[in-house]
mmCIF file of C-alpha atoms and ligand atoms in Angstrom:
data_model
loop_
_atom_site.group_PDB
_atom_site.id
_atom_site.type_symbol
_atom_site.label_atom_id
_atom_site.label_comp_id
_atom_site.label_asym_id
_atom_site.label_seq_id
_atom_site.Cartn_x
_atom_site.Cartn_y
_atom_site.Cartn_z
ATOM 1 C CA UNK A 1 6.603 -6.115 -25.878
ATOM 2 C CA UNK A 2 3.375 -7.072 -27.428
ATOM 3 C CA UNK A 3 1.826 -6.646 -30.815
ATOM 4 C CA UNK A 4 -0.373 -3.515 -31.051
ATOM 5 C CA UNK A 5 -3.536 -3.993 -33.056
ATOM 6 C CA UNK A 6 -6.176 -1.532 -33.722
ATOM 7 C CA UNK A 7 -8.111 -0.324 -30.647
ATOM 8 C CA UNK A 8 -11.399 -1.984 -30.196
ATOM 9 C CA UNK A 9 -13.659 -0.588 -27.491
ATOM 10 C CA UNK A 10 -16.294 -3.330 -27.637
ATOM 11 C CA UNK A 11 -14.445 -5.611 -24.594
ATOM 12 C CA UNK A 12 -15.271 -3.218 -22.018
ATOM 13 C CA UNK A 13 -19.174 -2.697 -21.665
ATOM 14 C CA UNK A 14 -20.688 -0.828 -18.982
ATOM 15 C CA UNK A 15 -23.795 -2.144 -17.094
ATOM 16 C CA UNK A 16 -26.927 -0.460 -17.268
ATOM 17 C CA UNK A 17 -28.712 0.437 -14.175
ATOM 18 C CA UNK A 18 -32.466 0.040 -14.603
ATOM 19 C CA UNK A 19 -34.456 2.158 -12.298
ATOM 20 C CA UNK A 20 -37.954 1.788 -11.911
ATOM 21 C CA UNK A 21 -40.715 4.177 -11.625
ATOM 22 C CA UNK A 22 -41.571 4.117 -7.827
ATOM 23 C CA UNK A 23 -44.605 6.163 -8.297
ATOM 24 C CA UNK A 24 -47.848 4.873 -6.630
ATOM 25 C CA UNK A 25 -49.549 2.475 -8.936
ATOM 26 C CA UNK A 26 -52.419 3.995 -10.997
ATOM 27 C CA UNK A 27 -55.079 1.840 -9.379
ATOM 28 C CA UNK A 28 -54.050 3.081 -5.788
ATOM 29 C CA UNK A 29 -54.162 6.754 -7.248
ATOM 30 C CA UNK A 30 -57.534 5.945 -8.827
ATOM 31 C CA UNK A 31 -58.851 4.677 -5.673
ATOM 32 C CA UNK A 32 -57.823 7.279 -3.459
ATOM 33 C CA UNK A 33 -59.004 9.879 -5.644
ATOM 34 C CA UNK A 34 -62.388 8.533 -6.319
ATOM 35 C CA UNK A 35 -64.883 10.818 -4.582
ATOM 36 C CA UNK A 36 -68.397 10.876 -5.129
ATOM 37 C CA UNK A 37 -70.474 14.038 -5.454
ATOM 38 C CA UNK A 38 -73.898 12.706 -5.065
ATOM 39 C CA UNK A 39 -74.705 11.608 -1.606
ATOM 40 C CA UNK A 40 -75.097 7.719 -1.590
ATOM 41 C CA UNK A 41 -78.741 6.300 -1.695
ATOM 42 C CA UNK A 42 -80.209 5.332 1.673
ATOM 43 C CA UNK A 43 -79.217 1.749 2.439
ATOM 44 C CA UNK A 44 -81.990 -0.771 1.786
ATOM 45 C CA UNK A 45 -83.401 -2.811 4.718
ATOM 46 C CA UNK A 46 -81.447 -5.874 5.598
ATOM 47 C CA UNK A 47 -82.437 -9.180 7.065
ATOM 48 C CA UNK A 48 -79.756 -10.868 9.407
ATOM 49 C CA UNK A 49 -78.870 -13.492 6.996
ATOM 50 C CA UNK A 50 -78.498 -10.965 4.261
ATOM 51 C CA UNK A 51 -76.096 -8.959 6.611
ATOM 52 C CA UNK A 52 -74.067 -11.955 7.124
ATOM 53 C CA UNK A 53 -73.841 -12.520 3.418
ATOM 54 C CA UNK A 54 -73.055 -8.921 2.595
ATOM 55 C CA UNK A 55 -70.247 -9.074 5.225
ATOM 56 C CA UNK A 56 -68.569 -12.071 3.822
ATOM 57 C CA UNK A 57 -69.026 -10.512 0.467
ATOM 58 C CA UNK A 58 -67.234 -7.427 1.389
ATOM 59 C CA UNK A 59 -64.429 -9.678 3.331
ATOM 60 C CA UNK A 60 -63.828 -11.481 -0.056
ATOM 61 C CA UNK A 61 -63.727 -8.553 -2.037
ATOM 62 C CA UNK A 62 -61.412 -6.745 0.382
ATOM 63 C CA UNK A 63 -58.888 -9.363 0.443
ATOM 64 C CA UNK A 64 -58.540 -9.873 -3.248
ATOM 65 C CA UNK A 65 -58.409 -6.117 -3.718
ATOM 66 C CA UNK A 66 -55.685 -6.116 -0.793
ATOM 67 C CA UNK A 67 -53.614 -8.935 -2.638
ATOM 68 C CA UNK A 68 -53.771 -7.442 -5.906
ATOM 69 C CA UNK A 69 -52.729 -3.944 -4.565
ATOM 70 C CA UNK A 70 -49.773 -5.680 -2.635
ATOM 71 C CA UNK A 71 -48.387 -7.523 -5.531
ATOM 72 C CA UNK A 72 -48.552 -4.264 -7.580
ATOM 73 C CA UNK A 73 -46.917 -2.071 -5.123
ATOM 74 C CA UNK A 74 -44.404 -4.298 -3.742
ATOM 75 C CA UNK A 75 -40.904 -2.814 -4.074
ATOM 76 C CA UNK A 76 -38.660 -4.117 -7.013
ATOM 77 C CA UNK A 77 -34.741 -4.152 -6.957
ATOM 78 C CA UNK A 78 -33.423 -1.093 -8.411
ATOM 79 C CA UNK A 79 -30.941 -3.200 -10.183
ATOM 80 C CA UNK A 80 -32.367 -5.993 -12.598
ATOM 81 C CA UNK A 81 -29.823 -8.397 -13.172
ATOM 82 C CA UNK A 82 -29.717 -8.207 -17.204
ATOM 83 C CA UNK A 83 -26.697 -10.137 -18.583
ATOM 84 C CA UNK A 84 -24.569 -12.068 -16.063
ATOM 85 C CA UNK A 85 -21.640 -9.694 -15.041
ATOM 86 C CA UNK A 86 -18.260 -11.436 -16.041
ATOM 87 C CA UNK A 87 -14.814 -10.518 -15.252
ATOM 88 C CA UNK A 88 -12.223 -11.343 -18.181
ATOM 89 C CA UNK A 89 -9.781 -12.666 -15.627
ATOM 90 C CA UNK A 90 -11.222 -14.604 -12.623
ATOM 91 C CA UNK A 91 -9.344 -14.649 -9.505
ATOM 92 C CA UNK A 92 -6.082 -16.756 -9.629
ATOM 93 C CA UNK A 93 -5.974 -16.392 -13.501
ATOM 94 C CA UNK A 94 -3.401 -13.403 -13.445
ATOM 95 C CA UNK A 95 -1.930 -11.291 -10.820
ATOM 96 C CA UNK A 96 -2.193 -7.495 -11.031
ATOM 97 C CA UNK A 97 -0.423 -4.906 -8.919
ATOM 98 C CA UNK A 98 -1.210 -1.502 -9.524
ATOM 99 C CA UNK A 99 1.702 0.944 -9.277
ATOM 100 C CA UNK A 100 0.367 4.570 -8.074
ATOM 101 C CA UNK A 101 2.280 7.638 -7.067
ATOM 102 C CA UNK A 102 2.620 11.256 -8.094
ATOM 103 C CA UNK A 103 4.220 12.221 -11.405
ATOM 104 C CA UNK A 104 7.991 11.798 -11.147
ATOM 105 C CA UNK A 105 7.725 9.596 -8.206
ATOM 106 C CA UNK A 106 9.726 7.020 -9.984
ATOM 107 C CA UNK A 107 6.974 4.269 -10.737
ATOM 108 C CA UNK A 108 8.474 3.625 -14.324
ATOM 109 C CA UNK A 109 12.127 3.414 -13.156
ATOM 110 C CA UNK A 110 10.931 0.691 -10.550
ATOM 111 C CA UNK A 111 8.729 -1.258 -12.916
ATOM 112 C CA UNK A 112 11.622 -1.568 -15.481
ATOM 113 C CA UNK A 113 13.643 -2.906 -12.765
ATOM 114 C CA UNK A 114 11.243 -5.466 -11.969
ATOM 115 C CA UNK A 115 10.774 -6.392 -15.477
ATOM 116 C CA UNK A 116 14.367 -7.243 -15.725
ATOM 117 C CA UNK A 117 14.714 -8.968 -12.379
ATOM 118 C CA UNK A 118 11.606 -10.653 -11.912
ATOM 119 C CA UNK A 119 9.907 -11.149 -15.386
ATOM 120 C CA UNK A 120 6.781 -9.139 -14.544
ATOM 121 C CA UNK A 121 4.893 -7.603 -17.628
ATOM 122 C CA UNK A 122 4.863 -3.767 -17.224
ATOM 123 C CA UNK A 123 1.959 -2.118 -18.613
ATOM 124 C CA UNK A 124 2.258 1.772 -18.240
ATOM 125 C CA UNK A 125 -1.264 3.296 -18.816
ATOM 126 C CA UNK A 126 0.532 6.406 -20.046
ATOM 127 C CA UNK A 127 2.858 4.708 -22.471
ATOM 128 C CA UNK A 128 -0.359 2.800 -23.801
ATOM 129 C CA UNK A 129 -1.990 6.060 -24.478
ATOM 130 C CA UNK A 130 0.949 7.725 -26.051
ATOM 131 C CA UNK A 131 1.307 4.741 -28.426
ATOM 132 C CA UNK A 132 -2.610 5.078 -29.371
ATOM 133 C CA UNK A 133 -2.075 8.704 -29.669
ATOM 134 C CA UNK A 134 0.667 8.231 -32.185
ATOM 135 C CA UNK A 135 -0.849 5.460 -34.018
ATOM 136 C CA UNK A 136 -2.109 6.477 -37.473
ATOM 137 C CA UNK A 137 -5.754 6.748 -38.025
ATOM 138 C CA UNK A 138 -6.745 6.819 -34.294
ATOM 139 C CA UNK A 139 -9.725 8.420 -33.663
ATOM 140 C CA UNK A 140 -8.579 9.233 -30.001
ATOM 141 C CA UNK A 141 -5.308 10.696 -31.076
ATOM 142 C CA UNK A 142 -6.426 14.328 -30.424
ATOM 143 C CA UNK A 143 -8.388 13.699 -27.497
ATOM 144 C CA UNK A 144 -5.117 11.849 -25.718
ATOM 145 C CA UNK A 145 -2.806 14.693 -26.867
ATOM 146 C CA UNK A 146 -5.161 17.147 -25.176
ATOM 147 C CA UNK A 147 -5.723 15.280 -21.861
ATOM 148 C CA UNK A 148 -1.785 14.564 -21.604
ATOM 149 C CA UNK A 149 -0.797 18.126 -22.258
ATOM 150 C CA UNK A 150 -3.463 19.472 -19.721
ATOM 151 C CA UNK A 151 -2.745 16.708 -17.266
ATOM 152 C CA UNK A 152 -6.560 15.519 -17.184
ATOM 153 C CA UNK A 153 -7.412 11.931 -17.234
ATOM 154 C CA UNK A 154 -8.525 10.498 -20.770
ATOM 155 C CA UNK A 155 -12.086 8.957 -20.683
ATOM 156 C CA UNK A 156 -11.897 5.387 -18.870
ATOM 157 C CA UNK A 157 -13.375 3.506 -21.864
ATOM 158 C CA UNK A 158 -10.121 4.227 -23.999
ATOM 159 C CA UNK A 159 -7.639 3.516 -21.293
ATOM 160 C CA UNK A 160 -9.309 0.376 -20.031
ATOM 161 C CA UNK A 161 -9.879 -0.867 -23.754
ATOM 162 C CA UNK A 162 -6.010 -0.509 -24.286
ATOM 163 C CA UNK A 163 -4.972 -2.230 -20.867
ATOM 164 C CA UNK A 164 -7.643 -5.149 -21.635
ATOM 165 C CA UNK A 165 -6.056 -5.627 -25.062
ATOM 166 C CA UNK A 166 -2.345 -5.594 -23.877
ATOM 167 C CA UNK A 167 -3.382 -7.873 -20.985
ATOM 168 C CA UNK A 168 -4.999 -10.258 -23.276
ATOM 169 C CA UNK A 169 -2.049 -10.525 -25.840
ATOM 170 C CA UNK A 170 0.345 -10.935 -22.900
ATOM 171 C CA UNK A 171 -1.864 -13.601 -21.263
ATOM 172 C CA UNK A 172 -2.179 -15.471 -24.532
ATOM 173 C CA UNK A 173 1.646 -15.528 -24.761
ATOM 174 C CA UNK A 174 1.828 -17.198 -21.184
ATOM 175 C CA UNK A 175 2.346 -14.190 -18.957
ATOM 176 C CA UNK A 176 0.622 -13.939 -15.481
ATOM 177 C CA UNK A 177 2.287 -11.325 -13.529
ATOM 178 C CA UNK A 178 1.259 -7.740 -14.424
ATOM 179 C CA UNK A 179 2.464 -4.307 -13.111
ATOM 180 C CA UNK A 180 -0.195 -1.968 -14.201
ATOM 181 C CA UNK A 181 1.633 1.329 -13.867
ATOM 182 C CA UNK A 182 -0.076 4.941 -13.499
ATOM 183 C CA UNK A 183 -3.597 3.280 -13.413
ATOM 184 C CA UNK A 184 -6.219 3.645 -11.994
ATOM 185 C CA UNK A 185 -5.933 7.426 -11.968
ATOM 186 C CA UNK A 186 -9.593 7.935 -11.413
ATOM 187 C CA UNK A 187 -12.291 6.252 -8.927
ATOM 188 C CA UNK A 188 -14.383 4.985 -12.070
ATOM 189 C CA UNK A 189 -11.421 3.341 -13.552
ATOM 190 C CA UNK A 190 -10.648 1.542 -10.440
ATOM 191 C CA UNK A 191 -14.295 0.241 -10.255
ATOM 192 C CA UNK A 192 -14.712 -0.874 -13.786
ATOM 193 C CA UNK A 193 -11.403 -2.463 -13.966
ATOM 194 C CA UNK A 194 -11.919 -4.753 -11.109
ATOM 195 C CA UNK A 195 -15.377 -5.437 -11.961
ATOM 196 C CA UNK A 196 -14.782 -6.177 -15.806
ATOM 197 C CA UNK A 197 -11.075 -7.197 -16.234
ATOM 198 C CA UNK A 198 -9.354 -8.515 -13.016
ATOM 199 C CA UNK A 199 -9.307 -7.729 -9.267
ATOM 200 C CA UNK A 200 -5.658 -6.128 -8.230
ATOM 201 C CA UNK A 201 -3.547 -8.043 -5.832
ATOM 202 C CA UNK A 202 -2.597 -4.870 -4.004
ATOM 203 C CA UNK A 203 -1.427 -1.352 -4.840
ATOM 204 C CA UNK A 204 2.299 -0.323 -4.561
ATOM 205 C CA UNK A 205 1.988 3.673 -3.629
ATOM 206 C CA UNK A 206 5.073 5.704 -4.300
ATOM 207 C CA UNK A 207 5.155 8.596 -1.690
ATOM 208 C CA UNK A 208 7.344 11.428 -2.652
ATOM 209 C CA UNK A 209 7.390 15.325 -2.011
ATOM 210 C CA UNK A 210 6.215 17.499 -4.579
ATOM 211 C CA UNK A 211 9.469 19.518 -4.955
ATOM 212 C CA UNK A 212 11.487 16.386 -5.472
ATOM 213 C CA UNK A 213 9.144 15.263 -8.272
ATOM 214 C CA UNK A 214 9.222 18.732 -9.799
ATOM 215 C CA UNK A 215 12.962 18.585 -9.966
ATOM 216 C CA UNK A 216 13.154 15.135 -11.507
ATOM 217 C CA UNK A 217 10.453 15.815 -14.091
ATOM 218 C CA UNK A 218 12.217 19.167 -15.114
ATOM 219 C CA UNK A 219 15.598 17.104 -15.464
ATOM 220 C CA UNK A 220 13.706 14.519 -17.301
ATOM 221 C CA UNK A 221 12.080 17.169 -19.587
ATOM 222 C CA UNK A 222 15.554 18.012 -21.129
ATOM 223 C CA UNK A 223 15.587 14.798 -22.996
ATOM 224 C CA UNK A 224 12.081 12.934 -22.800
ATOM 225 C CA UNK A 225 10.361 14.723 -25.483
ATOM 226 C CA UNK A 226 7.292 14.361 -23.608
ATOM 227 C CA UNK A 227 4.628 17.172 -24.037
ATOM 228 C CA UNK A 228 3.926 17.304 -20.344
ATOM 229 C CA UNK A 229 7.458 17.560 -18.841
ATOM 230 C CA UNK A 230 7.225 21.256 -18.667
ATOM 231 C CA UNK A 231 6.056 23.608 -15.624
ATOM 232 C CA UNK A 232 2.743 24.248 -16.860
ATOM 233 C CA UNK A 233 1.805 20.703 -17.393
ATOM 234 C CA UNK A 234 3.473 19.510 -14.214
ATOM 235 C CA UNK A 235 1.494 21.921 -12.113
ATOM 236 C CA UNK A 236 -1.668 20.511 -13.866
ATOM 237 C CA UNK A 237 -0.720 16.984 -13.307
ATOM 238 C CA UNK A 238 0.186 17.604 -9.715
ATOM 239 C CA UNK A 239 -3.540 19.126 -8.924
ATOM 240 C CA UNK A 240 -5.078 16.188 -10.829
ATOM 241 C CA UNK A 241 -3.083 13.636 -8.872
ATOM 242 C CA UNK A 242 -4.357 15.244 -5.519
ATOM 243 C CA UNK A 243 -7.942 15.737 -6.527
ATOM 244 C CA UNK A 244 -8.462 12.797 -8.657
ATOM 245 C CA UNK A 245 -6.034 10.014 -8.231
ATOM 246 C CA UNK A 246 -5.473 10.204 -4.296
ATOM 247 C CA UNK A 247 -9.090 9.054 -3.619
ATOM 248 C CA UNK A 248 -8.271 5.836 -5.405
ATOM 249 C CA UNK A 249 -5.335 5.310 -3.176
ATOM 250 C CA UNK A 250 -7.651 6.005 -0.180
ATOM 251 C CA UNK A 251 -9.953 3.642 -1.474
ATOM 252 C CA UNK A 252 -7.664 0.749 -1.869
ATOM 253 C CA UNK A 253 -6.133 1.645 1.586
ATOM 254 C CA UNK A 254 -9.291 1.226 3.207
ATOM 255 C CA UNK A 255 -9.398 -2.231 1.995
ATOM 256 C CA UNK A 256 -5.962 -2.768 3.451
ATOM 257 C CA UNK A 257 -4.782 -3.261 -0.153
ATOM 258 C CA UNK A 258 -1.939 -0.492 -0.309
ATOM 259 C CA UNK A 259 1.868 -0.576 0.593
ATOM 260 C CA UNK A 260 3.257 2.745 0.719
ATOM 261 C CA UNK A 261 6.860 3.435 -0.015
ATOM 262 C CA UNK A 262 9.229 6.241 0.804
ATOM 263 C CA UNK A 263 10.456 7.174 -2.816
ATOM 264 C CA UNK A 264 12.566 10.253 -1.858
ATOM 265 C CA UNK A 265 15.617 7.950 -1.712
ATOM 266 C CA UNK A 266 18.128 6.553 -4.125
ATOM 267 C CA UNK A 267 16.886 4.065 -6.720
ATOM 268 C CA UNK A 268 18.333 1.098 -5.111
ATOM 269 C CA UNK A 269 16.928 1.859 -1.747
ATOM 270 C CA UNK A 270 13.388 2.240 -3.252
ATOM 271 C CA UNK A 271 13.985 -0.941 -4.965
ATOM 272 C CA UNK A 272 14.686 -2.902 -1.695
ATOM 273 C CA UNK A 273 11.237 -1.627 -0.373
ATOM 274 C CA UNK A 274 9.665 -2.602 -3.629
ATOM 275 C CA UNK A 275 10.714 -6.232 -3.258
ATOM 276 C CA UNK A 276 9.912 -6.391 0.553
ATOM 277 C CA UNK A 277 6.487 -5.133 -0.506
ATOM 278 C CA UNK A 278 6.222 -7.822 -3.165
ATOM 279 C CA UNK A 279 7.381 -10.371 -0.871
ATOM 280 C CA UNK A 280 4.842 -9.450 2.045
ATOM 281 C CA UNK A 281 2.104 -9.758 -0.316
ATOM 282 C CA UNK A 282 3.516 -13.377 -1.338
ATOM 283 C CA UNK A 283 4.328 -12.084 -4.875
HETATM 284 N N1 ATP B 301 14.780 7.232 -6.660
HETATM 285 C C1 ATP B 301 15.056 8.041 -7.565
HETATM 286 N N2 ATP B 301 16.101 9.100 -7.421
HETATM 287 C C2 ATP B 301 16.357 9.925 -8.303
HETATM 288 N N3 ATP B 301 15.961 10.071 -9.596
HETATM 289 C C3 ATP B 301 14.954 9.144 -9.863
HETATM 290 C C4 ATP B 301 14.537 7.984 -8.984
HETATM 291 N N4 ATP B 301 13.522 7.387 -9.538
HETATM 292 C C5 ATP B 301 13.417 7.879 -10.825
HETATM 293 N N5 ATP B 301 14.220 8.915 -10.885
HETATM 294 C C6 ATP B 301 14.234 9.855 -12.021
HETATM 295 O O1 ATP B 301 13.002 10.907 -12.154
HETATM 296 C C7 ATP B 301 12.471 10.803 -13.337
HETATM 297 C C8 ATP B 301 11.071 10.160 -13.155
HETATM 298 O O2 ATP B 301 11.138 9.115 -12.842
HETATM 299 P P1 ATP B 301 10.076 7.912 -13.539
HETATM 300 O O3 ATP B 301 9.774 8.184 -14.782
HETATM 301 O O4 ATP B 301 10.319 6.574 -13.072
HETATM 302 O O5 ATP B 301 8.934 8.268 -12.736
HETATM 303 P P2 ATP B 301 7.392 8.252 -13.066
HETATM 304 O O6 ATP B 301 6.714 8.057 -11.629
HETATM 305 O O7 ATP B 301 7.146 6.931 -13.984
HETATM 306 O O8 ATP B 301 6.787 9.428 -13.691
HETATM 307 P P3 ATP B 301 5.606 9.827 -14.715
HETATM 308 O O9 ATP B 301 4.421 9.281 -13.820
HETATM 309 O O10 ATP B 301 5.510 10.967 -14.849
HETATM 310 O O11 ATP B 301 5.617 8.646 -15.935
HETATM 311 C C9 ATP B 301 13.374 10.010 -14.442
HETATM 312 O O12 ATP B 301 14.281 10.998 -15.014
HETATM 313 C C10 ATP B 301 14.141 8.885 -13.301
HETATM 314 O O13 ATP B 301 15.281 8.662 -13.920
HETATM 315 O O1 LIG B 302 -4.805 6.055 -16.665
HETATM 316 C C1 LIG B 302 -4.556 7.025 -17.134
HETATM 317 C C2 LIG B 302 -3.020 7.182 -17.231
HETATM 318 C C3 LIG B 302 -2.588 8.271 -17.928
HETATM 319 N N1 LIG B 302 -3.186 9.363 -18.312
HETATM 320 C C4 LIG B 302 -2.792 10.442 -19.009
HETATM 321 O O2 LIG B 302 -1.408 10.250 -19.367
HETATM 322 C C5 LIG B 302 -0.651 11.190 -18.678
HETATM 323 C C6 LIG B 302 0.731 10.661 -18.522
HETATM 324 O O3 LIG B 302 0.530 9.538 -17.772
HETATM 325 P P1 LIG B 302 2.044 9.034 -16.875
HETATM 326 O O4 LIG B 302 1.527 7.816 -16.200
HETATM 327 O O5 LIG B 302 2.808 10.176 -16.306
HETATM 328 O O6 LIG B 302 2.980 8.377 -18.278
HETATM 329 C C7 LIG B 302 -1.448 11.510 -17.570
HETATM 330 O O7 LIG B 302 -1.013 12.971 -17.075
HETATM 331 C C8 LIG B 302 -2.803 11.761 -18.044
HETATM 332 O O8 LIG B 302 -3.202 12.716 -18.864
HETATM 333 C C9 LIG B 302 -4.872 8.995 -18.138
HETATM 334 O O9 LIG B 302 -5.455 9.728 -18.747
HETATM 335 N N2 LIG B 302 -5.213 7.936 -17.764
#
C-alpha cells in the first residue's frame, strides 16, 4: 500500500513541561529571618521637620521594596511556551477515523470492506508493528515481538512514528481519508496523536461479547500464524483492552466523538452499521 522506509523516530517530539521553583524568593526569606540579637540603640531626639522627612523616606523605601518583591514573587505560568506546537496535518487537511474494539471484534474485516467500497486508506497499528518487527535491522523488533505476545502496548513513540510515516507517504500520494485501526490503545497515544499528527473526526467503536471474540480469534488462530492468537495471549489482550484501551473510548465518548456498533452480527449487518455511522458524521 505504501513504500516502507526505515523507522525514524524524529518526527514525534514530546513537549517538555518546565516547572518553576515556586519557593519563596531568597530575598524574602532573608528579610523574614533577619533577627537582631543586640537591642536597638535608643532613637535620637527628632524635630517635627525631621520626623516628616523620615516618614517620607520610609514610605519611598517601602514602596520600592514592595514593588521589587512583587515582581519577584509573581507566579509565572507552569508551562512556558518554548517552541510553537504544530500539528503535522491541520484540521481539514486529512480525515482520520479511529477504529477501536476488542481483539477479534471484526475491525480489520470492516476496514478492508471500506477500502474496497469507499477508497479509504486502512492503517492497522498492529500490522505496522508486525511489519516493523519483521524488518531486518529494526532495533524495535524484539520489543515489539514481546509486547504482541504479552498483549501489552508498545511504547507510543514507536507506533506513532510508524503511523505518521504511513500517513505522510499516503498523503503525498494524494490520499485524504484514513481509517486508523486498533489505535489509540492507550491514553498517552490518544493525546500525543491528536496534538502532533491530526485530530480524529470520530471513533468507530466495535462492541462485541468476549466469548464471541474468543471463538473468532481461536478460529483465526488455526491459520493466521499470529503469535498472539492463542488462549494465553488472548486472555492477556482482553485484560489490556479493558484496563488500558477502554479509557480511551470513554475519553472520546465524553467529547461526543464515538459511534458504537453492535458487532455480534453477521459481517454484512455490521457493514450496514458502519456505513450509517460514516454518513451520520458526513464522511
Ligand atoms: N461479523 C463477523 N461475524 C463472524 N466472524 C467475523 C465477523 N467479523 C470478523 N469475523 C472473523 O473474526 C476474526 C477476527 O476478525 P478481525 O481480524 O476483523 O478482527 P479484529 O478486530 O481486527 O482483530 P484484531 O484486533 O485481533 O486484529 C476473523 O477471522 C474474521 O474473519
Ligand atoms: O497501538 C497499538 C496497536 C497494537 N499494539 C500491539 O499489537 C498487538 C496486535 O494488535 P492488533 O490490533 O490486534 O493487530 C496488540 O495486542 C499490541 O500488543 C500496540 O502495542 N499498540
